[in-house]
Tab-separated table of C-alpha atoms and ligand atoms in Angstrom:
chain	number	residue	atom	x	y	z
A	1	MET	CA	-163.815	-43.228	-152.873
A	2	THR	CA	-163.680	-39.776	-154.445
A	3	ALA	CA	-162.537	-38.652	-157.868
A	4	THR	CA	-159.903	-35.942	-157.711
A	5	GLN	CA	-158.671	-33.309	-160.129
A	6	THR	CA	-155.432	-35.252	-160.530
A	7	CYS	CA	-157.155	-38.464	-161.679
A	8	THR	CA	-156.855	-39.921	-165.138
A	9	TYR	CA	-159.894	-42.070	-165.897
A	10	ARG	CA	-160.556	-45.183	-167.880
A	11	LEU	CA	-163.594	-47.430	-168.178
A	12	GLY	CA	-164.193	-49.773	-165.256
A	13	GLU	CA	-164.803	-53.498	-165.605
A	14	PHE	CA	-168.383	-54.160	-166.659
A	15	HIS	CA	-170.588	-56.183	-168.975
A	16	PRO	CA	-173.103	-54.002	-170.859
A	17	PHE	CA	-176.540	-55.363	-171.686
A	18	GLU	CA	-179.850	-54.085	-172.969
A	19	ALA	CA	-183.218	-55.088	-171.566
A	20	GLY	CA	-186.749	-53.733	-171.801
A	21	GLY	CA	-185.507	-50.887	-174.019
A	22	ARG	CA	-183.003	-49.708	-171.369
A	23	GLN	CA	-179.238	-49.927	-171.103
A	24	PHE	CA	-177.567	-51.556	-168.102
A	25	LEU	CA	-174.063	-52.353	-166.917
A	26	TYR	CA	-173.189	-55.388	-164.837
A	27	LEU	CA	-170.402	-53.997	-162.639
A	28	VAL	CA	-168.040	-56.901	-162.164
A	29	PRO	CA	-165.933	-55.980	-159.094
A	30	ALA	CA	-169.136	-55.166	-157.193
A	31	GLY	CA	-171.434	-57.839	-158.690
A	32	ALA	CA	-174.003	-55.045	-159.043
A	33	ILE	CA	-176.298	-53.790	-161.803
A	34	PHE	CA	-176.231	-50.144	-162.865
A	35	GLU	CA	-178.873	-48.604	-165.109
A	36	MET	CA	-177.419	-46.168	-167.609
A	37	ASP	CA	-178.987	-42.844	-168.452
A	38	PRO	CA	-177.940	-40.584	-171.368
A	39	SER	CA	-175.498	-38.652	-169.135
A	40	ALA	CA	-173.653	-41.808	-168.033
A	41	ALA	CA	-173.683	-43.026	-171.642
A	42	ALA	CA	-171.990	-39.778	-172.699
A	43	VAL	CA	-169.126	-40.334	-170.232
A	44	LEU	CA	-168.712	-43.926	-171.337
A	45	SER	CA	-168.703	-42.919	-174.971
A	46	LEU	CA	-165.952	-40.353	-174.294
A	47	LEU	CA	-163.806	-42.810	-172.343
A	48	SER	CA	-164.310	-45.558	-174.910
A	49	GLU	CA	-162.056	-43.443	-177.156
A	50	GLY	CA	-159.274	-43.663	-174.570
A	51	ALA	CA	-158.279	-42.540	-171.079
A	52	ALA	CA	-158.839	-38.879	-170.122
A	53	THR	CA	-157.685	-36.649	-167.291
A	54	HIS	CA	-160.259	-35.117	-164.969
A	55	GLU	CA	-159.833	-31.779	-166.699
A	56	GLU	CA	-160.150	-33.243	-170.191
A	57	LEU	CA	-163.247	-35.237	-169.284
A	58	ILE	CA	-165.035	-32.300	-167.636
A	59	GLY	CA	-164.001	-30.081	-170.558
A	60	LYS	CA	-165.475	-32.482	-173.137
A	61	LEU	CA	-168.687	-32.824	-171.143
A	62	THR	CA	-169.145	-29.059	-170.875
A	63	GLN	CA	-168.669	-28.885	-174.652
A	64	ARG	CA	-171.628	-31.261	-174.818
A	65	ASP	CA	-173.809	-28.750	-172.928
A	66	PHE	CA	-173.300	-30.136	-169.398
A	67	ALA	CA	-173.054	-27.427	-166.726
A	68	TYR	CA	-169.633	-27.598	-165.005
A	69	HIS	CA	-171.201	-28.542	-161.653
A	70	ASP	CA	-173.377	-31.297	-163.222
A	71	ALA	CA	-170.411	-32.728	-165.130
A	72	THR	CA	-168.322	-32.880	-161.931
A	73	GLU	CA	-171.143	-34.558	-159.981
A	74	LEU	CA	-171.679	-37.085	-162.761
A	75	VAL	CA	-168.005	-38.031	-162.895
A	76	GLN	CA	-167.938	-38.378	-159.100
A	77	GLU	CA	-170.995	-40.626	-159.136
A	78	LEU	CA	-169.647	-42.899	-161.870
A	79	PHE	CA	-166.290	-43.083	-160.113
A	80	ARG	CA	-167.924	-44.040	-156.799
A	81	ALA	CA	-169.948	-46.751	-158.562
A	82	ARG	CA	-166.706	-47.932	-160.258
A	83	VAL	CA	-168.221	-47.511	-163.715
A	84	ILE	CA	-165.079	-45.464	-164.371
A	85	VAL	CA	-161.802	-45.935	-162.487
A	86	ALA	CA	-158.413	-44.277	-162.195
A	87	THR	CA	-155.941	-45.597	-164.758
A	88	ASP	CA	-153.499	-46.533	-162.007
A	89	SER	CA	-156.091	-48.497	-160.001
A	90	ILE	CA	-155.464	-52.206	-159.627
A	91	GLN	CA	-158.009	-54.973	-159.281
A	92	GLU	CA	-158.609	-55.414	-155.573
A	93	PRO	CA	-158.585	-59.085	-154.536
A	94	LEU	CA	-161.892	-60.338	-153.189
A	95	GLU	CA	-161.536	-60.950	-149.473
A	96	ALA	CA	-161.738	-64.513	-148.220
A	97	PRO	CA	-164.590	-65.238	-145.793
A	98	PRO	CA	-163.366	-65.348	-142.168
A	99	SER	CA	-161.925	-68.665	-140.973
A	100	ASP	CA	-164.691	-68.976	-138.345
A	101	PHE	CA	-167.444	-68.569	-140.959
A	102	PRO	CA	-170.521	-70.136	-139.328
A	103	LEU	CA	-172.186	-73.206	-140.764
A	104	GLN	CA	-175.709	-72.752	-142.093
A	105	SER	CA	-176.603	-76.023	-143.787
A	106	LEU	CA	-175.676	-79.622	-143.168
A	107	VAL	CA	-176.303	-82.286	-145.792
A	108	MET	CA	-176.779	-85.614	-144.042
A	109	ASN	CA	-176.210	-88.605	-146.320
A	110	LEU	CA	-178.384	-91.041	-144.374
A	111	THR	CA	-177.198	-93.970	-146.465
A	112	ASN	CA	-174.776	-94.664	-149.272
A	113	GLN	CA	-177.055	-97.414	-150.616
A	114	CYS	CA	-179.437	-96.967	-153.536
A	115	ASN	CA	-182.210	-99.074	-155.071
A	116	LEU	CA	-181.594	-97.671	-158.560
A	117	SER	CA	-178.526	-98.104	-160.740
A	118	CYS	CA	-178.504	-94.868	-162.718
A	119	GLN	CA	-175.586	-95.283	-165.038
A	120	TYR	CA	-174.316	-91.730	-164.713
A	121	CYS	CA	-174.461	-91.563	-160.907
A	122	TYR	CA	-171.531	-89.656	-159.389
A	123	GLU	CA	-171.682	-91.894	-156.302
A	124	PHE	CA	-171.529	-95.267	-158.035
A	125	GLY	CA	-170.596	-94.618	-161.666
A	126	ASP	CA	-167.277	-94.462	-163.498
A	127	ASP	CA	-166.376	-91.050	-162.093
A	128	LYS	CA	-167.124	-91.719	-158.440
A	129	VAL	CA	-164.914	-90.128	-155.809
A	130	ALA	CA	-166.477	-92.023	-152.878
A	131	THR	CA	-164.542	-94.835	-151.196
A	132	PRO	CA	-167.295	-96.416	-149.049
A	133	GLU	CA	-165.627	-99.837	-148.732
A	134	GLY	CA	-165.551	-100.963	-145.112
A	135	LYS	CA	-167.658	-98.010	-143.911
A	136	PRO	CA	-171.218	-98.172	-142.545
A	137	LYS	CA	-173.929	-98.339	-145.202
A	138	PHE	CA	-176.569	-96.615	-143.084
A	139	MET	CA	-176.151	-93.762	-140.610
A	140	ASP	CA	-177.186	-94.643	-137.050
A	141	MET	CA	-178.964	-92.419	-134.536
A	142	ALA	CA	-175.849	-91.727	-132.457
A	143	THR	CA	-174.041	-90.331	-135.516
A	144	ALA	CA	-177.178	-88.460	-136.600
A	145	LYS	CA	-177.574	-86.838	-133.167
A	146	ALA	CA	-173.912	-85.861	-133.100
A	147	SER	CA	-174.354	-84.369	-136.583
A	148	VAL	CA	-177.318	-82.250	-135.508
A	149	ASP	CA	-175.413	-81.064	-132.419
A	150	PHE	CA	-172.428	-80.273	-134.655
A	151	LEU	CA	-174.627	-78.132	-136.918
A	152	LEU	CA	-176.142	-76.223	-133.992
A	153	GLU	CA	-172.721	-75.628	-132.415
A	154	GLN	CA	-170.944	-74.641	-135.609
A	155	SER	CA	-173.706	-72.254	-136.657
A	156	SER	CA	-173.768	-70.171	-133.519
A	157	GLY	CA	-174.863	-66.642	-134.253
A	158	ARG	CA	-177.304	-67.795	-136.910
A	159	LYS	CA	-180.955	-67.818	-135.963
A	160	ALA	CA	-182.004	-70.221	-138.731
A	161	VAL	CA	-180.241	-73.373	-139.940
A	162	HIS	CA	-181.035	-76.050	-142.452
A	163	ILE	CA	-180.651	-79.815	-142.813
A	164	THR	CA	-180.847	-81.541	-146.190
A	165	PHE	CA	-181.265	-85.323	-146.196
A	166	PHE	CA	-179.467	-87.127	-148.959
A	167	GLY	CA	-178.313	-90.571	-150.037
A	168	GLY	CA	-177.749	-92.978	-151.827
A	169	GLU	CA	-181.490	-93.122	-151.845
A	170	THR	CA	-182.480	-91.049	-148.839
A	171	LEU	CA	-185.760	-92.842	-148.136
A	172	MET	CA	-183.987	-96.184	-147.671
A	173	ASN	CA	-183.247	-94.801	-144.208
A	174	PHE	CA	-186.589	-93.079	-143.598
A	175	PRO	CA	-186.927	-94.298	-139.972
A	176	LEU	CA	-183.760	-92.362	-139.132
A	177	LEU	CA	-185.002	-89.299	-141.022
A	178	GLU	CA	-188.162	-89.243	-138.883
A	179	GLN	CA	-186.122	-89.391	-135.693
A	180	VAL	CA	-183.702	-86.714	-136.839
A	181	VAL	CA	-186.522	-84.295	-137.705
A	182	LYS	CA	-187.947	-84.764	-134.199
A	183	TYR	CA	-184.597	-84.529	-132.423
A	184	ALA	CA	-183.315	-81.540	-134.402
A	185	SER	CA	-186.626	-79.645	-134.068
A	186	ARG	CA	-186.543	-80.142	-130.291
A	187	ARG	CA	-182.890	-79.131	-129.931
A	188	ALA	CA	-183.372	-76.019	-132.080
A	189	ALA	CA	-186.505	-75.015	-130.151
A	190	GLU	CA	-184.608	-75.390	-126.840
A	191	GLN	CA	-182.139	-72.833	-128.172
A	192	GLY	CA	-184.875	-70.530	-129.500
A	193	ARG	CA	-183.701	-71.132	-133.059
A	194	GLN	CA	-185.332	-72.162	-136.310
A	195	ILE	CA	-184.476	-75.246	-138.309
A	196	ASP	CA	-185.927	-76.424	-141.551
A	197	PHE	CA	-185.510	-79.581	-143.603
A	198	SER	CA	-185.395	-80.757	-147.168
A	199	LEU	CA	-184.529	-83.992	-148.924
A	200	THR	CA	-183.612	-85.333	-152.309
A	201	THR	CA	-185.106	-88.648	-153.421
A	202	ASN	CA	-185.491	-90.763	-156.527
A	203	GLY	CA	-189.193	-91.092	-155.682
A	204	THR	CA	-189.382	-94.903	-155.764
A	205	LEU	CA	-190.077	-95.366	-152.049
A	206	LEU	CA	-192.622	-92.616	-151.442
A	207	THR	CA	-195.699	-93.911	-149.603
A	208	PRO	CA	-198.812	-92.094	-148.339
A	209	ALA	CA	-197.451	-92.262	-144.762
A	210	ILE	CA	-194.068	-90.828	-145.762
A	211	ILE	CA	-195.734	-88.067	-147.792
A	212	GLU	CA	-197.933	-87.198	-144.824
A	213	PHE	CA	-194.904	-86.981	-142.526
A	214	LEU	CA	-193.009	-84.768	-144.986
A	215	SER	CA	-195.990	-82.466	-145.414
A	216	GLN	CA	-196.700	-82.196	-141.682
A	217	ASN	CA	-193.072	-81.356	-140.941
A	218	ARG	CA	-192.636	-78.959	-143.865
A	219	VAL	CA	-189.824	-81.038	-145.342
A	220	GLY	CA	-189.012	-79.668	-148.817
A	221	VAL	CA	-188.714	-82.376	-151.474
A	222	THR	CA	-186.618	-82.504	-154.627
A	223	VAL	CA	-187.169	-85.517	-156.858
A	224	SER	CA	-184.364	-86.557	-159.198
A	225	MET	CA	-186.208	-87.342	-162.414
A	226	ASP	CA	-185.248	-87.019	-166.049
A	227	GLY	CA	-188.594	-86.612	-167.838
A	228	PRO	CA	-191.169	-88.682	-169.727
A	229	PRO	CA	-190.817	-92.504	-169.915
A	230	ASP	CA	-188.541	-92.672	-172.961
A	231	LEU	CA	-186.019	-90.305	-171.317
A	232	GLN	CA	-186.393	-91.324	-167.660
A	233	ASP	CA	-185.923	-94.997	-168.535
A	234	LYS	CA	-182.773	-94.496	-170.590
A	235	LEU	CA	-180.413	-94.277	-167.629
A	236	ARG	CA	-182.524	-94.122	-164.457
A	237	VAL	CA	-182.972	-97.868	-164.155
A	238	PHE	CA	-183.105	-100.626	-161.546
A	239	ALA	CA	-180.222	-103.072	-161.195
A	240	ASN	CA	-181.962	-105.464	-163.643
A	241	GLY	CA	-182.037	-102.690	-166.264
A	242	LYS	CA	-185.780	-102.062	-165.955
A	243	GLY	CA	-186.838	-98.423	-166.249
A	244	SER	CA	-188.167	-96.608	-163.191
A	245	TYR	CA	-190.788	-94.280	-164.706
A	246	ASP	CA	-193.824	-96.483	-164.062
A	247	ILE	CA	-192.883	-96.887	-160.396
A	248	ILE	CA	-192.102	-93.226	-159.826
A	249	ALA	CA	-194.809	-91.335	-161.735
A	250	PRO	CA	-197.817	-92.333	-159.572
A	251	ARG	CA	-195.815	-91.757	-156.378
A	252	VAL	CA	-194.746	-88.314	-157.544
A	253	LYS	CA	-198.319	-87.402	-158.433
A	254	ALA	CA	-199.428	-88.454	-154.940
A	255	LEU	CA	-196.581	-86.415	-153.425
A	256	ILE	CA	-197.547	-83.284	-155.334
A	257	GLN	CA	-201.203	-83.726	-154.518
A	258	ASN	CA	-200.786	-84.420	-150.806
A	259	HIS	CA	-197.682	-82.479	-149.727
A	260	ARG	CA	-199.353	-79.193	-148.981
A	261	THR	CA	-196.701	-77.177	-147.150
A	262	ARG	CA	-193.785	-76.720	-149.576
A	263	PRO	CA	-193.354	-76.523	-153.355
A	264	ILE	CA	-192.095	-79.764	-154.921
A	265	THR	CA	-189.105	-79.579	-157.260
A	266	ALA	CA	-187.783	-81.866	-159.973
A	267	ARG	CA	-184.090	-81.972	-160.688
A	268	VAL	CA	-183.138	-83.248	-164.107
A	269	THR	CA	-179.715	-84.573	-165.077
A	270	LEU	CA	-179.055	-83.920	-168.757
A	271	THR	CA	-177.056	-86.583	-170.592
A	272	LYS	CA	-176.369	-87.463	-174.202
A	273	GLY	CA	-179.773	-88.039	-175.793
A	274	VAL	CA	-181.579	-86.575	-172.785
A	275	THR	CA	-181.349	-82.925	-173.784
A	276	ASP	CA	-184.940	-82.127	-174.860
A	277	VAL	CA	-185.204	-79.497	-172.172
A	278	VAL	CA	-188.519	-78.012	-173.296
A	279	ARG	CA	-190.232	-81.391	-173.678
A	280	ILE	CA	-188.906	-82.540	-170.296
A	281	PHE	CA	-190.029	-79.306	-168.656
A	282	ARG	CA	-193.541	-79.595	-170.132
A	283	HIS	CA	-193.900	-83.170	-168.942
A	284	LEU	CA	-192.639	-82.583	-165.408
A	285	LYS	CA	-194.423	-79.252	-164.920
A	286	ASP	CA	-197.652	-79.678	-166.877
A	287	ASP	CA	-198.284	-83.445	-166.892
A	288	LEU	CA	-196.941	-84.388	-163.443
A	289	GLY	CA	-197.473	-81.043	-161.709
A	290	PHE	CA	-194.030	-80.189	-160.244
A	291	HIS	CA	-193.901	-76.590	-159.057
A	292	GLU	CA	-190.315	-76.086	-160.162
A	293	VAL	CA	-187.967	-77.886	-162.518
A	294	GLY	CA	-184.190	-77.395	-162.592
A	295	PHE	CA	-181.659	-78.844	-165.034
A	296	ALA	CA	-177.975	-79.673	-164.731
A	297	PRO	CA	-175.705	-81.374	-167.248
A	298	VAL	CA	-174.226	-84.628	-165.982
A	299	THR	CA	-170.895	-84.301	-164.193
A	300	THR	CA	-168.514	-86.634	-165.952
A	301	SER	CA	-165.324	-87.039	-167.913
A	302	PRO	CA	-165.875	-85.957	-171.520
A	303	ASP	CA	-165.197	-89.438	-172.951
A	304	ARG	CA	-168.104	-91.232	-171.236
A	305	LEU	CA	-170.886	-92.478	-173.516
A	306	TYR	CA	-173.489	-90.397	-171.712
A	307	ALA	CA	-171.428	-87.167	-171.701
A	308	ILE	CA	-173.006	-84.281	-173.597
A	309	GLY	CA	-170.659	-82.950	-176.245
A	310	GLU	CA	-170.210	-79.327	-177.200
A	311	ARG	CA	-172.943	-79.487	-179.851
A	312	GLY	CA	-175.287	-81.096	-177.366
A	313	MET	CA	-174.642	-78.246	-174.913
A	314	ASP	CA	-175.370	-75.706	-177.677
A	315	GLY	CA	-178.714	-77.427	-178.178
A	316	VAL	CA	-179.373	-77.290	-174.428
A	317	LEU	CA	-178.681	-73.559	-174.478
A	318	GLU	CA	-181.154	-73.019	-177.324
A	319	GLU	CA	-183.820	-74.849	-175.341
A	320	PHE	CA	-182.935	-72.897	-172.184
A	321	HIS	CA	-183.525	-69.700	-174.182
A	322	ILE	CA	-187.038	-70.843	-175.142
A	323	LEU	CA	-187.937	-71.409	-171.487
A	324	ALA	CA	-186.193	-68.176	-170.491
A	325	ASP	CA	-188.405	-66.190	-172.890
A	326	GLU	CA	-191.463	-67.851	-171.397
A	327	TYR	CA	-190.159	-67.113	-167.913
A	328	LEU	CA	-189.997	-63.410	-168.690
A	329	GLU	CA	-193.553	-63.373	-170.053
A	330	TYR	CA	-194.770	-65.008	-166.842
A	331	ALA	CA	-192.751	-62.653	-164.630
A	332	LEU	CA	-194.117	-59.572	-166.352
A	333	ARG	CA	-197.601	-60.874	-165.513
A	334	GLY	CA	-196.459	-61.425	-161.913
A	335	GLU	CA	-196.504	-65.237	-162.192
A	336	MET	CA	-193.815	-67.791	-161.347
A	337	HIS	CA	-192.927	-69.911	-164.351
A	338	GLY	CA	-191.135	-72.771	-162.590
A	339	PHE	CA	-187.816	-72.863	-164.479
A	340	SER	CA	-185.411	-72.983	-161.501
A	341	ASN	CA	-182.293	-72.233	-163.526
A	342	VAL	CA	-183.575	-68.699	-164.118
A	343	SER	CA	-185.000	-68.209	-160.619
A	344	ASP	CA	-181.734	-69.263	-158.941
A	345	THR	CA	-179.689	-66.728	-160.927
A	346	ILE	CA	-182.279	-63.960	-160.549
A	347	ALA	CA	-182.129	-64.517	-156.781
A	348	GLU	CA	-178.344	-64.168	-156.805
A	349	LEU	CA	-178.556	-60.984	-158.882
A	350	TYR	CA	-181.251	-59.540	-156.631
A	351	GLN	CA	-179.190	-60.326	-153.530
A	352	GLY	CA	-176.094	-58.739	-155.124
A	353	VAL	CA	-174.062	-61.917	-154.790
A	354	ASN	CA	-170.333	-61.500	-155.478
A	355	LYS	CA	-168.730	-64.858	-154.829
A	356	SER	CA	-165.289	-65.610	-153.534
A	357	HIS	CA	-166.199	-69.320	-153.939
A	358	PRO	CA	-168.610	-70.969	-156.363
A	359	CYS	CA	-170.873	-72.359	-153.632
A	360	GLY	CA	-171.099	-72.847	-149.903
A	361	ALA	CA	-169.146	-76.126	-149.837
A	362	ALA	CA	-166.841	-76.274	-146.765
A	363	LEU	CA	-168.005	-72.786	-145.882
A	364	GLY	CA	-171.664	-72.367	-144.858
A	365	LEU	CA	-172.408	-75.935	-145.954
A	366	MET	CA	-170.883	-79.310	-145.173
A	367	GLY	CA	-171.798	-82.899	-145.820
A	368	VAL	CA	-171.690	-85.780	-143.355
A	369	GLY	CA	-171.759	-89.450	-144.326
A	370	PRO	CA	-173.072	-92.572	-142.593
A	371	SER	CA	-169.683	-93.039	-140.892
A	372	GLY	CA	-169.754	-89.494	-139.500
A	373	ASP	CA	-167.021	-88.367	-141.873
A	374	ILE	CA	-167.336	-84.698	-142.744
A	375	ALA	CA	-166.984	-83.610	-146.373
A	376	PRO	CA	-167.094	-80.263	-148.192
A	377	CYS	CA	-170.560	-81.201	-149.517
A	378	HIS	CA	-172.778	-84.231	-150.203
A	379	ARG	CA	-170.923	-85.105	-153.408
A	380	PHE	CA	-167.642	-85.682	-151.548
A	381	VAL	CA	-169.172	-87.728	-148.737
A	382	ASP	CA	-167.417	-91.065	-148.107
A	383	SER	CA	-164.341	-89.968	-150.042
A	384	ASP	CA	-161.129	-90.524	-148.080
A	385	THR	CA	-159.274	-88.049	-150.273
A	386	HIS	CA	-161.703	-85.222	-149.522
A	387	SER	CA	-162.612	-85.903	-145.899
A	388	LEU	CA	-162.515	-82.809	-143.687
A	389	GLY	CA	-162.652	-84.725	-140.402
A	390	ASN	CA	-165.288	-86.629	-138.490
A	391	ILE	CA	-168.310	-85.642	-136.430
A	392	ALA	CA	-166.669	-87.296	-133.395
A	393	THR	CA	-163.370	-85.425	-133.665
A	394	GLY	CA	-164.376	-82.205	-135.410
A	395	VAL	CA	-163.341	-80.389	-138.571
A	396	ASP	CA	-159.755	-80.635	-139.723
A	397	ARG	CA	-159.248	-76.888	-140.091
A	398	ALA	CA	-156.024	-77.224	-142.086
A	399	LYS	CA	-157.737	-79.404	-144.717
A	400	GLN	CA	-160.726	-77.076	-144.800
A	401	ALA	CA	-158.458	-74.041	-145.272
A	402	ASP	CA	-156.587	-75.816	-148.077
A	403	PHE	CA	-159.848	-76.682	-149.863
A	404	LEU	CA	-161.131	-73.126	-149.541
A	405	ASN	CA	-157.835	-71.573	-150.505
A	406	ARG	CA	-157.614	-73.591	-153.709
A	407	GLY	CA	-161.245	-72.829	-154.569
A	408	HIS	CA	-160.976	-69.083	-154.015
A	409	ILE	CA	-161.601	-66.957	-157.096
A	410	ASN	CA	-158.369	-65.018	-156.532
A	411	ASN	CA	-156.443	-68.236	-157.134
A	412	LYS	CA	-158.170	-69.043	-160.444
A	413	TYR	CA	-155.969	-67.241	-162.930
A	414	ASP	CA	-158.258	-67.838	-165.924
A	415	CYS	CA	-161.255	-66.293	-164.142
A	416	ARG	CA	-159.586	-63.007	-163.264
A	417	THR	CA	-160.646	-61.240	-166.443
A	418	CYS	CA	-164.032	-62.951	-166.840
A	419	TRP	CA	-167.084	-60.730	-166.351
A	420	ALA	CA	-169.195	-63.694	-165.159
A	421	ARG	CA	-166.959	-64.447	-162.173
A	422	PRO	CA	-169.139	-62.825	-159.439
A	423	LEU	CA	-171.746	-65.539	-160.081
A	424	CYS	CA	-169.697	-68.439	-161.468
A	425	ALA	CA	-166.463	-68.168	-159.464
A	426	GLY	CA	-165.062	-71.080	-161.425
A	427	GLY	CA	-167.977	-73.502	-161.013
A	428	CYS	CA	-168.603	-76.643	-158.945
A	429	HIS	CA	-165.584	-78.019	-156.997
A	430	HIS	CA	-166.777	-81.587	-157.540
A	431	GLU	CA	-167.063	-81.159	-161.300
A	432	ALA	CA	-163.607	-79.549	-161.308
A	433	PHE	CA	-162.196	-82.594	-159.540
A	434	VAL	CA	-163.855	-85.036	-161.956
A	435	ARG	CA	-162.712	-83.053	-165.003
A	436	TYR	CA	-159.298	-81.751	-163.913
A	437	GLY	CA	-158.353	-83.725	-160.800
A	438	ASP	CA	-158.302	-80.559	-158.681
A	439	THR	CA	-161.258	-79.102	-156.765
A	440	GLY	CA	-159.763	-75.628	-157.227
A	441	HIS	CA	-159.491	-75.772	-161.016
A	442	PRO	CA	-161.915	-73.511	-162.899
A	443	ASN	CA	-164.390	-75.406	-165.066
A	444	LEU	CA	-163.048	-73.936	-168.276
A	445	HIS	CA	-164.895	-76.404	-170.511
A	446	TYR	CA	-168.124	-74.414	-170.246
A	447	CYS	CA	-167.117	-70.755	-169.945
A	448	ASP	CA	-168.796	-69.566	-173.161
A	449	TRP	CA	-171.935	-71.420	-172.161
A	450	ILE	CA	-171.937	-69.869	-168.684
A	451	ARG	CA	-171.372	-66.374	-170.025
A	452	ASP	CA	-174.190	-66.731	-172.568
A	453	TRP	CA	-176.569	-68.031	-169.920
A	454	THR	CA	-175.570	-65.353	-167.382
A	455	ASP	CA	-176.153	-62.673	-170.027
A	456	THR	CA	-179.631	-64.151	-170.675
A	457	CYS	CA	-180.468	-64.007	-166.964
A	458	LEU	CA	-179.162	-60.439	-166.738
A	459	ARG	CA	-181.490	-59.426	-169.555
A	460	ILE	CA	-184.432	-61.076	-167.841
A	461	PHE	CA	-183.506	-59.356	-164.575
A	462	GLY	CA	-183.167	-55.973	-166.323
A	463	ALA	CA	-186.496	-56.336	-168.128
A	464	ILE	CA	-188.301	-57.311	-164.922
A	465	SER	CA	-186.693	-54.482	-162.953
A	466	ALA	CA	-187.805	-52.029	-165.644
A	467	GLN	CA	-191.344	-53.333	-166.125
A	468	ASN	CA	-192.459	-55.180	-162.983
A	469	PRO	CA	-189.937	-54.480	-160.190
A	470	GLU	CA	-192.218	-55.758	-157.371
A	471	PHE	CA	-191.834	-59.267	-158.788
A	472	LEU	CA	-188.168	-59.275	-157.757
A	473	GLU	CA	-189.090	-59.056	-154.075
A	474	LYS	CA	-189.983	-62.763	-154.232
A	475	PHE	CA	-186.257	-63.470	-154.461
A	476	ALA	CA	-185.097	-61.803	-151.253
A	477	GLU	CA	-184.897	-65.082	-149.337
A	478	ARG	CA	-184.455	-67.696	-152.045
A	479	LYS	CA	-181.481	-69.995	-151.897
A	480	ALA	CA	-180.212	-71.770	-154.976
A	481	LEU	CA	-180.585	-75.554	-155.111
A	482	ASN	CA	-177.353	-77.412	-155.542
B	1	SF4	S1	-164.948	-70.784	-164.982
B	1	SF4	FE1	-165.074	-69.647	-166.903
B	1	SF4	S2	-167.108	-68.661	-166.869
B	1	SF4	FE2	-166.619	-69.259	-164.768
B	1	SF4	S3	-165.648	-67.432	-163.859
B	1	SF4	FE3	-164.004	-68.758	-164.637
B	1	SF4	S4	-163.569	-67.986	-166.704
B	1	SF4	FE4	-165.599	-67.186	-166.090
B	2	SF4	S1	-171.790	-76.775	-156.514
B	2	SF4	FE1	-170.618	-78.694	-156.486
B	2	SF4	S2	-169.124	-78.476	-154.811
B	2	SF4	FE2	-170.722	-76.922	-154.545
B	2	SF4	S3	-172.229	-77.844	-153.142
B	2	SF4	FE3	-172.916	-78.247	-155.243
B	2	SF4	S4	-172.073	-80.248	-155.785
B	2	SF4	FE4	-170.935	-79.499	-153.975
């Protein structure tokens, strides 16, 4: 793209931010970060007064002591980077990924049964989308093998693939998990490919033997846990209402001590009254020893008792900012802090992510339930309304295309002018369905929150890139946790 003498210029679409004493622009159509210098700032200042022709812009720059050649080069460079654009340019739609986009990750829900009765659970609670009635409660080996084969077939062209084990409570079907790890490792090795594994668990069923198996096989572990006893036991309870902290804490400590091959992560669900982010982080990181802790507000209709209201979310943001400041201090010393919500966004910024869809659901990622039904992701498993086919019969490509079409950023009218869209892309499809009854609806209830948090992460990224750029190399391979 070249600027020409006949162009009339205006400012491009960007979000300016300051970090580490430097000025940056987040270039929205490219999802890229541009560091401003005084020359670029001069052009932006001129165009902020209104559009200018090529001749006018060069003329004003030469009046500001730019040599004609330097002014022309500068305008060309800013035009190529899309910091400035032609007034008649239109927003180019973001291309959809190809229809044969290869699978990379399969989430296998080994069971839809759980030994806890967490009141906010999206699988069993008031907002559930699953319809498991009459379907198998536990996946069997035939379905599991077919699922692994499906992943290897549908991911052709990719050297490395990933399986995440999920539930219900995943470890209620640990014997199957063991067999799947062995079978999938053998099948991948036969094809000269790599496969790795992770699981999510509530931690209640961890035993020394299970921990040893997970460590030996490099299975990454995320524990769903909400914090110290008073917070964990509010909603993460057994069927008789008894809290789960006392059962889980010693098992988690043993896991962290004895699982030597992968970092162990805690995933916290924030609900009304469980929003003390800093206190929760300190307990899980410092007292129990988790390597990383990530937080997500509960997915629910706004009128549920455990829903976090707007004021509650403002409080969460304030606490996020405290941890974000700490994160930056750690990063400037070259140390990982452990707050996953920052790391996940930094990774996306470092990798220059510019999303057509909010996540990999139905794209590079799919879920499969105990019955073999295929879903866009683990949260839609066992839902008749959202099924995308079955392992035995394959993916229903028309349903998949419909899901992806509705979730595409180009079809979310409200997001078109939002500077945060390269990273947000409208937010989680499952949350959109729970809130708006449509997986393709943008999650408009938290836009201000998302933009504030994205701006915070941009500032952290900018400060690190200015003061300790080598630290960012840690994020080349990182994938966000969902
Ligand atoms: S959902 Fe809101 S924050 Fe996200 S891209 Fe759309 S408008 Fe922006
Ligand atoms: S963001 Fe939502 S839709 Fe996407 S994978 Fe996660 S839970 Fe599923």
